[in-house]
Amino acid sequence: MGVVNVTPDSFSDGGEFLAAADAIAHGLRLAADGAHILDIGGESTRPGAQPVDADEELRRVLPVIEGLAGGEARISIDTTKVEVASRAFEAGATIVNDVSAFRFEPELAGLVAEAGVDCCLMHMLGEPRTMQDDPGYDDVVADVRAFLEERLAFATTAGVREERIWLDPGIGFGKTLEHNLELLRRLDEIVALGRPVVVGTSRKSFLGKLTGKAEKERLPGTIATNVLALERGARVFRVHDVAEAAQALAVAAAVVRG
């Protein structure tokens, strides 16, 4: 899953692809590099990020979705909003990646069910603006697993077919360094829920805390976490650097799966 941020304020590449033409060109490069999915987002979810209204989000993402739809890579819309998702589906998106797991706009579950598309439900503590304000858990893995289990049940009750649902433990979304490492260490407990697990560690701050490297120097750390997550059962990897991650995962998969 290649990241296409059409935002001015994303933590790693904010503003680089804000122009639709630049975002489309970037998406095409990621697809050529081996991305099976292009995750297009018009609202930053970095720690402390401020909300964006639906009109602005649509202004950013619709031209990009329209420019990339119909290629070999599937289109994912990274949004929590019903209006944005609905228009994105019309433009060619077939996945919604909701960092709120249908908490912010619960009716999005019904839209996903009606549209017959796939969805990714992610764990996040609170909201992006506040999620890193002293996050705490009794047992981070057990708590995240219970949350995802409840959200899975909510989605299926709303009519979403279980085989359409992916789960994401939300690395970096309301977690300390130790929380992130524990989630990766025990990722098999999330995989045991029986749905494809999505892992998004690419360039994140916990890698910087471990290595001292800036955002765009964290590719080796990203690859290490992806390979470890693959070994523990993850199946979708959300990354900025597709070519390098795809090569590493291909080799790791050959070893792990035989």
mmCIF file with all atom_site columns, C-alpha atoms in Angstrom, residues 45-202:
data_model
loop_
_atom_site.group_PDB
_atom_site.id
_atom_site.type_symbol
_atom_site.label_atom_id
_atom_site.label_alt_id
_atom_site.label_comp_id
_atom_site.label_asym_id
_atom_site.label_entity_id
_atom_site.label_seq_id
_atom_site.pdbx_PDB_ins_code
_atom_site.Cartn_x
_atom_site.Cartn_y
_atom_site.Cartn_z
_atom_site.occupancy
_atom_site.B_iso_or_equiv
_atom_site.pdbx_formal_charge
_atom_site.auth_seq_id
_atom_site.auth_comp_id
_atom_site.auth_asym_id
_atom_site.auth_atom_id
_atom_site.pdbx_PDB_model_num
ATOM 1   C CA . THR A 1 45  ? -3.464  12.302  10.747  1.00 0.00 ? 45  THR A CA 1
ATOM 2   C CA . ARG A 1 46  ? -0.074  13.158  12.236  1.00 0.00 ? 46  ARG A CA 1
ATOM 3   C CA . PRO A 1 47  ? -0.010  13.808  16.002  1.00 0.00 ? 47  PRO A CA 1
ATOM 4   C CA . GLY A 1 48  ? -1.551  17.209  16.712  1.00 0.00 ? 48  GLY A CA 1
ATOM 5   C CA . ALA A 1 49  ? -3.119  17.540  13.250  1.00 0.00 ? 49  ALA A CA 1
ATOM 6   C CA . GLN A 1 50  ? -6.135  19.838  12.930  1.00 0.00 ? 50  GLN A CA 1
ATOM 7   C CA . PRO A 1 51  ? -9.323  18.624  11.192  1.00 0.00 ? 51  PRO A CA 1
ATOM 8   C CA . VAL A 1 52  ? -10.104 19.462  7.567   1.00 0.00 ? 52  VAL A CA 1
ATOM 9   C CA . ASP A 1 53  ? -13.681 19.946  6.358   1.00 0.00 ? 53  ASP A CA 1
ATOM 10  C CA . ALA A 1 54  ? -15.180 17.633  3.751   1.00 0.00 ? 54  ALA A CA 1
ATOM 11  C CA . ASP A 1 55  ? -15.205 20.236  0.971   1.00 0.00 ? 55  ASP A CA 1
ATOM 12  C CA . GLU A 1 56  ? -11.474 20.882  1.283   1.00 0.00 ? 56  GLU A CA 1
ATOM 13  C CA . GLU A 1 57  ? -10.692 17.177  1.592   1.00 0.00 ? 57  GLU A CA 1
ATOM 14  C CA . LEU A 1 58  ? -12.689 16.459  -1.574  1.00 0.00 ? 58  LEU A CA 1
ATOM 15  C CA . ARG A 1 59  ? -11.014 19.317  -3.432  1.00 0.00 ? 59  ARG A CA 1
ATOM 16  C CA . ARG A 1 60  ? -7.657  17.732  -2.688  1.00 0.00 ? 60  ARG A CA 1
ATOM 17  C CA . VAL A 1 61  ? -8.357  14.053  -3.326  1.00 0.00 ? 61  VAL A CA 1
ATOM 18  C CA . LEU A 1 62  ? -10.970 13.749  -6.089  1.00 0.00 ? 62  LEU A CA 1
ATOM 19  C CA . PRO A 1 63  ? -8.755  14.859  -9.002  1.00 0.00 ? 63  PRO A CA 1
ATOM 20  C CA . VAL A 1 64  ? -6.051  12.478  -7.774  1.00 0.00 ? 64  VAL A CA 1
ATOM 21  C CA . ILE A 1 65  ? -8.412  9.503   -7.479  1.00 0.00 ? 65  ILE A CA 1
ATOM 22  C CA . GLU A 1 66  ? -9.813  10.232  -10.932 1.00 0.00 ? 66  GLU A CA 1
ATOM 23  C CA . GLY A 1 67  ? -6.293  10.453  -12.333 1.00 0.00 ? 67  GLY A CA 1
ATOM 24  C CA . LEU A 1 68  ? -5.171  7.154   -10.815 1.00 0.00 ? 68  LEU A CA 1
ATOM 25  C CA . ALA A 1 69  ? -8.316  5.010   -10.974 1.00 0.00 ? 69  ALA A CA 1
ATOM 26  C CA . GLY A 1 70  ? -8.406  2.317   -13.625 1.00 0.00 ? 70  GLY A CA 1
ATOM 27  C CA . GLY A 1 71  ? -4.739  1.368   -13.347 1.00 0.00 ? 71  GLY A CA 1
ATOM 28  C CA . GLU A 1 72  ? -3.343  -1.862  -11.966 1.00 0.00 ? 72  GLU A CA 1
ATOM 29  C CA . ALA A 1 73  ? -3.217  -0.563  -8.396  1.00 0.00 ? 73  ALA A CA 1
ATOM 30  C CA . ARG A 1 74  ? -6.436  -0.403  -6.399  1.00 0.00 ? 74  ARG A CA 1
ATOM 31  C CA . ILE A 1 75  ? -7.408  2.963   -4.926  1.00 0.00 ? 75  ILE A CA 1
ATOM 32  C CA . SER A 1 76  ? -7.932  3.413   -1.198  1.00 0.00 ? 76  SER A CA 1
ATOM 33  C CA . ILE A 1 77  ? -9.409  6.596   0.252   1.00 0.00 ? 77  ILE A CA 1
ATOM 34  C CA . ASP A 1 78  ? -7.902  7.488   3.623   1.00 0.00 ? 78  ASP A CA 1
ATOM 35  C CA . THR A 1 79  ? -10.824 9.258   5.286   1.00 0.00 ? 79  THR A CA 1
ATOM 36  C CA . THR A 1 80  ? -13.216 9.176   8.228   1.00 0.00 ? 80  THR A CA 1
ATOM 37  C CA . LYS A 1 81  ? -16.011 11.059  6.431   1.00 0.00 ? 81  LYS A CA 1
ATOM 38  C CA . VAL A 1 82  ? -19.096 9.594   4.741   1.00 0.00 ? 82  VAL A CA 1
ATOM 39  C CA . GLU A 1 83  ? -19.291 12.382  2.155   1.00 0.00 ? 83  GLU A CA 1
ATOM 40  C CA . VAL A 1 84  ? -15.647 12.004  1.148   1.00 0.00 ? 84  VAL A CA 1
ATOM 41  C CA . ALA A 1 85  ? -15.846 8.217   0.955   1.00 0.00 ? 85  ALA A CA 1
ATOM 42  C CA . SER A 1 86  ? -19.040 8.300   -1.108  1.00 0.00 ? 86  SER A CA 1
ATOM 43  C CA . ARG A 1 87  ? -17.570 10.656  -3.699  1.00 0.00 ? 87  ARG A CA 1
ATOM 44  C CA . ALA A 1 88  ? -14.326 8.679   -3.709  1.00 0.00 ? 88  ALA A CA 1
ATOM 45  C CA . PHE A 1 89  ? -16.183 5.450   -4.478  1.00 0.00 ? 89  PHE A CA 1
ATOM 46  C CA . GLU A 1 90  ? -17.909 7.186   -7.382  1.00 0.00 ? 90  GLU A CA 1
ATOM 47  C CA . ALA A 1 91  ? -14.493 8.301   -8.656  1.00 0.00 ? 91  ALA A CA 1
ATOM 48  C CA . GLY A 1 92  ? -13.041 4.792   -8.536  1.00 0.00 ? 92  GLY A CA 1
ATOM 49  C CA . ALA A 1 93  ? -11.864 4.004   -4.991  1.00 0.00 ? 93  ALA A CA 1
ATOM 50  C CA . THR A 1 94  ? -12.625 0.458   -3.810  1.00 0.00 ? 94  THR A CA 1
ATOM 51  C CA . ILE A 1 95  ? -11.221 0.625   -0.261  1.00 0.00 ? 95  ILE A CA 1
ATOM 52  C CA . VAL A 1 96  ? -11.800 3.009   2.632   1.00 0.00 ? 96  VAL A CA 1
ATOM 53  C CA . ASN A 1 97  ? -9.012  3.318   5.187   1.00 0.00 ? 97  ASN A CA 1
ATOM 54  C CA . ASP A 1 98  ? -10.677 4.778   8.300   1.00 0.00 ? 98  ASP A CA 1
ATOM 55  C CA . VAL A 1 99  ? -8.286  5.640   11.132  1.00 0.00 ? 99  VAL A CA 1
ATOM 56  C CA . SER A 1 100 ? -11.291 6.043   13.443  1.00 0.00 ? 100 SER A CA 1
ATOM 57  C CA . ALA A 1 101 ? -12.665 2.550   12.669  1.00 0.00 ? 101 ALA A CA 1
ATOM 58  C CA . PHE A 1 102 ? -16.145 4.034   12.024  1.00 0.00 ? 102 PHE A CA 1
ATOM 59  C CA . ARG A 1 103 ? -16.159 5.897   15.382  1.00 0.00 ? 103 ARG A CA 1
ATOM 60  C CA . PHE A 1 104 ? -16.196 9.460   14.013  1.00 0.00 ? 104 PHE A CA 1
ATOM 61  C CA . GLU A 1 105 ? -19.025 8.872   11.499  1.00 0.00 ? 105 GLU A CA 1
ATOM 62  C CA . PRO A 1 106 ? -20.659 5.502   12.305  1.00 0.00 ? 106 PRO A CA 1
ATOM 63  C CA . GLU A 1 107 ? -22.896 5.710   9.224   1.00 0.00 ? 107 GLU A CA 1
ATOM 64  C CA . LEU A 1 108 ? -19.770 5.154   7.117   1.00 0.00 ? 108 LEU A CA 1
ATOM 65  C CA . ALA A 1 109 ? -20.126 1.452   7.937   1.00 0.00 ? 109 ALA A CA 1
ATOM 66  C CA . GLY A 1 110 ? -23.499 1.374   6.205   1.00 0.00 ? 110 GLY A CA 1
ATOM 67  C CA . LEU A 1 111 ? -22.078 3.132   3.156   1.00 0.00 ? 111 LEU A CA 1
ATOM 68  C CA . VAL A 1 112 ? -19.259 0.573   2.941   1.00 0.00 ? 112 VAL A CA 1
ATOM 69  C CA . ALA A 1 113 ? -21.783 -2.250  3.211   1.00 0.00 ? 113 ALA A CA 1
ATOM 70  C CA . GLU A 1 114 ? -24.010 -0.740  0.527   1.00 0.00 ? 114 GLU A CA 1
ATOM 71  C CA . ALA A 1 115 ? -21.108 -0.018  -1.834  1.00 0.00 ? 115 ALA A CA 1
ATOM 72  C CA . GLY A 1 116 ? -19.642 -3.496  -1.389  1.00 0.00 ? 116 GLY A CA 1
ATOM 73  C CA . VAL A 1 117 ? -16.090 -2.192  -0.951  1.00 0.00 ? 117 VAL A CA 1
ATOM 74  C CA . ASP A 1 118 ? -13.288 -3.205  1.398   1.00 0.00 ? 118 ASP A CA 1
ATOM 75  C CA . CYS A 1 119 ? -12.369 -1.290  4.534   1.00 0.00 ? 119 CYS A CA 1
ATOM 76  C CA . CYS A 1 120 ? -9.483  -1.012  6.952   1.00 0.00 ? 120 CYS A CA 1
ATOM 77  C CA . LEU A 1 121 ? -10.370 -0.357  10.588  1.00 0.00 ? 121 LEU A CA 1
ATOM 78  C CA . MET A 1 122 ? -7.556  1.091   12.684  1.00 0.00 ? 122 MET A CA 1
ATOM 79  C CA . HIS A 1 123 ? -7.014  1.507   16.411  1.00 0.00 ? 123 HIS A CA 1
ATOM 80  C CA . MET A 1 124 ? -6.370  5.056   17.561  1.00 0.00 ? 124 MET A CA 1
ATOM 81  C CA . LEU A 1 125 ? -6.506  6.486   21.052  1.00 0.00 ? 125 LEU A CA 1
ATOM 82  C CA . GLY A 1 126 ? -8.908  9.442   20.807  1.00 0.00 ? 126 GLY A CA 1
ATOM 83  C CA . GLU A 1 127 ? -8.226  11.637  17.774  1.00 0.00 ? 127 GLU A CA 1
ATOM 84  C CA . PRO A 1 128 ? -5.090  12.843  15.965  1.00 0.00 ? 128 PRO A CA 1
ATOM 85  C CA . ARG A 1 129 ? -5.104  16.201  17.753  1.00 0.00 ? 129 ARG A CA 1
ATOM 86  C CA . THR A 1 130 ? -4.838  14.569  21.192  1.00 0.00 ? 130 THR A CA 1
ATOM 87  C CA . MET A 1 131 ? -3.743  10.964  20.669  1.00 0.00 ? 131 MET A CA 1
ATOM 88  C CA . GLN A 1 132 ? -0.168  11.457  21.877  1.00 0.00 ? 132 GLN A CA 1
ATOM 89  C CA . ASP A 1 133 ? -1.180  13.249  25.091  1.00 0.00 ? 133 ASP A CA 1
ATOM 90  C CA . ASP A 1 134 ? 0.205   10.731  27.608  1.00 0.00 ? 134 ASP A CA 1
ATOM 91  C CA . PRO A 1 135 ? -1.263  7.509   26.099  1.00 0.00 ? 135 PRO A CA 1
ATOM 92  C CA . GLY A 1 136 ? -1.769  4.662   28.562  1.00 0.00 ? 136 GLY A CA 1
ATOM 93  C CA . TYR A 1 137 ? -3.051  1.083   28.552  1.00 0.00 ? 137 TYR A CA 1
ATOM 94  C CA . ASP A 1 138 ? -3.445  -1.789  30.984  1.00 0.00 ? 138 ASP A CA 1
ATOM 95  C CA . ASP A 1 139 ? -1.974  -4.103  28.332  1.00 0.00 ? 139 ASP A CA 1
ATOM 96  C CA . VAL A 1 140 ? -1.554  -2.388  24.970  1.00 0.00 ? 140 VAL A CA 1
ATOM 97  C CA . VAL A 1 141 ? -1.899  -5.550  22.879  1.00 0.00 ? 141 VAL A CA 1
ATOM 98  C CA . ALA A 1 142 ? -4.927  -6.864  24.775  1.00 0.00 ? 142 ALA A CA 1
ATOM 99  C CA . ASP A 1 143 ? -6.564  -3.428  24.718  1.00 0.00 ? 143 ASP A CA 1
ATOM 100 C CA . VAL A 1 144 ? -5.960  -2.906  20.985  1.00 0.00 ? 144 VAL A CA 1
ATOM 101 C CA . ARG A 1 145 ? -7.164  -6.430  20.214  1.00 0.00 ? 145 ARG A CA 1
ATOM 102 C CA . ALA A 1 146 ? -10.367 -5.881  22.229  1.00 0.00 ? 146 ALA A CA 1
ATOM 103 C CA . PHE A 1 147 ? -10.990 -2.576  20.438  1.00 0.00 ? 147 PHE A CA 1
ATOM 104 C CA . LEU A 1 148 ? -10.508 -4.120  16.998  1.00 0.00 ? 148 LEU A CA 1
ATOM 105 C CA . GLU A 1 149 ? -12.708 -7.075  17.911  1.00 0.00 ? 149 GLU A CA 1
ATOM 106 C CA . GLU A 1 150 ? -15.483 -4.681  18.961  1.00 0.00 ? 150 GLU A CA 1
ATOM 107 C CA . ARG A 1 151 ? -15.102 -2.582  15.793  1.00 0.00 ? 151 ARG A CA 1
ATOM 108 C CA . LEU A 1 152 ? -15.176 -5.724  13.653  1.00 0.00 ? 152 LEU A CA 1
ATOM 109 C CA . ALA A 1 153 ? -18.444 -6.704  15.340  1.00 0.00 ? 153 ALA A CA 1
ATOM 110 C CA . PHE A 1 154 ? -19.856 -3.196  14.832  1.00 0.00 ? 154 PHE A CA 1
ATOM 111 C CA . ALA A 1 155 ? -19.013 -3.260  11.120  1.00 0.00 ? 155 ALA A CA 1
ATOM 112 C CA . THR A 1 156 ? -20.518 -6.677  10.492  1.00 0.00 ? 156 THR A CA 1
ATOM 113 C CA . THR A 1 157 ? -23.663 -5.725  12.418  1.00 0.00 ? 157 THR A CA 1
ATOM 114 C CA . ALA A 1 158 ? -23.944 -2.708  10.089  1.00 0.00 ? 158 ALA A CA 1
ATOM 115 C CA . GLY A 1 159 ? -23.887 -5.069  7.119   1.00 0.00 ? 159 GLY A CA 1
ATOM 116 C CA . VAL A 1 160 ? -20.222 -5.085  6.108   1.00 0.00 ? 160 VAL A CA 1
ATOM 117 C CA . ARG A 1 161 ? -19.218 -8.591  5.084   1.00 0.00 ? 161 ARG A CA 1
ATOM 118 C CA . GLU A 1 162 ? -16.434 -9.908  7.302   1.00 0.00 ? 162 GLU A CA 1
ATOM 119 C CA . GLU A 1 163 ? -14.289 -10.835 4.322   1.00 0.00 ? 163 GLU A CA 1
ATOM 120 C CA . ARG A 1 164 ? -14.297 -7.134  3.361   1.00 0.00 ? 164 ARG A CA 1
ATOM 121 C CA . ILE A 1 165 ? -12.659 -6.015  6.633   1.00 0.00 ? 165 ILE A CA 1
ATOM 122 C CA . TRP A 1 166 ? -8.958  -5.505  7.352   1.00 0.00 ? 166 TRP A CA 1
ATOM 123 C CA . LEU A 1 167 ? -7.569  -4.539  10.775  1.00 0.00 ? 167 LEU A CA 1
ATOM 124 C CA . ASP A 1 168 ? -4.724  -2.157  11.684  1.00 0.00 ? 168 ASP A CA 1
ATOM 125 C CA . PRO A 1 169 ? -3.275  -1.926  15.229  1.00 0.00 ? 169 PRO A CA 1
ATOM 126 C CA . GLY A 1 170 ? -2.436  1.740   14.624  1.00 0.00 ? 170 GLY A CA 1
ATOM 127 C CA . ILE A 1 171 ? 1.300   1.903   15.201  1.00 0.00 ? 171 ILE A CA 1
ATOM 128 C CA . GLY A 1 172 ? 2.082   5.443   16.357  1.00 0.00 ? 172 GLY A CA 1
ATOM 129 C CA . PHE A 1 173 ? -1.549  6.448   16.872  1.00 0.00 ? 173 PHE A CA 1
ATOM 130 C CA . GLY A 1 174 ? -1.746  7.095   20.598  1.00 0.00 ? 174 GLY A CA 1
ATOM 131 C CA . LYS A 1 175 ? 1.205   4.895   21.538  1.00 0.00 ? 175 LYS A CA 1
ATOM 132 C CA . THR A 1 176 ? 4.586   5.354   23.152  1.00 0.00 ? 176 THR A CA 1
ATOM 133 C CA . LEU A 1 177 ? 7.770   3.816   21.789  1.00 0.00 ? 177 LEU A CA 1
ATOM 134 C CA . GLU A 1 178 ? 7.307   0.874   24.159  1.00 0.00 ? 178 GLU A CA 1
ATOM 135 C CA . HIS A 1 179 ? 3.666   0.403   23.084  1.00 0.00 ? 179 HIS A CA 1
ATOM 136 C CA . ASN A 1 180 ? 4.679   0.289   19.415  1.00 0.00 ? 180 ASN A CA 1
ATOM 137 C CA . LEU A 1 181 ? 7.414   -2.255  20.038  1.00 0.00 ? 181 LEU A CA 1
ATOM 138 C CA . GLU A 1 182 ? 5.106   -4.444  22.114  1.00 0.00 ? 182 GLU A CA 1
ATOM 139 C CA . LEU A 1 183 ? 2.450   -4.390  19.375  1.00 0.00 ? 183 LEU A CA 1
ATOM 140 C CA . LEU A 1 184 ? 5.012   -5.487  16.795  1.00 0.00 ? 184 LEU A CA 1
ATOM 141 C CA . ARG A 1 185 ? 6.451   -8.107  19.154  1.00 0.00 ? 185 ARG A CA 1
ATOM 142 C CA . ARG A 1 186 ? 3.007   -9.645  19.790  1.00 0.00 ? 186 ARG A CA 1
ATOM 143 C CA . LEU A 1 187 ? 1.387   -8.891  16.439  1.00 0.00 ? 187 LEU A CA 1
ATOM 144 C CA . ASP A 1 188 ? 0.347   -12.532 16.108  1.00 0.00 ? 188 ASP A CA 1
ATOM 145 C CA . GLU A 1 189 ? -2.281  -11.849 18.795  1.00 0.00 ? 189 GLU A CA 1
ATOM 146 C CA . ILE A 1 190 ? -3.921  -9.303  16.470  1.00 0.00 ? 190 ILE A CA 1
ATOM 147 C CA . VAL A 1 191 ? -3.545  -11.637 13.475  1.00 0.00 ? 191 VAL A CA 1
ATOM 148 C CA . ALA A 1 192 ? -5.409  -14.278 15.506  1.00 0.00 ? 192 ALA A CA 1
ATOM 149 C CA . LEU A 1 193 ? -8.610  -12.245 15.068  1.00 0.00 ? 193 LEU A CA 1
ATOM 150 C CA . GLY A 1 194 ? -8.710  -13.824 11.617  1.00 0.00 ? 194 GLY A CA 1
ATOM 151 C CA . ARG A 1 195 ? -8.739  -10.785 9.351   1.00 0.00 ? 195 ARG A CA 1
ATOM 152 C CA . PRO A 1 196 ? -5.892  -9.415  7.185   1.00 0.00 ? 196 PRO A CA 1
ATOM 153 C CA . VAL A 1 197 ? -3.689  -7.180  9.314   1.00 0.00 ? 197 VAL A CA 1
ATOM 154 C CA . VAL A 1 198 ? -2.374  -3.882  7.956   1.00 0.00 ? 198 VAL A CA 1
ATOM 155 C CA . VAL A 1 199 ? 0.840   -2.437  9.397   1.00 0.00 ? 199 VAL A CA 1
ATOM 156 C CA . GLY A 1 200 ? 1.884   1.187   8.934   1.00 0.00 ? 200 GLY A CA 1
ATOM 157 C CA . THR A 1 201 ? 5.296   1.904   10.438  1.00 0.00 ? 201 THR A CA 1
ATOM 158 C CA . SER A 1 202 ? 6.807   3.836   7.530   1.00 0.00 ? 202 SER A CA 1
#
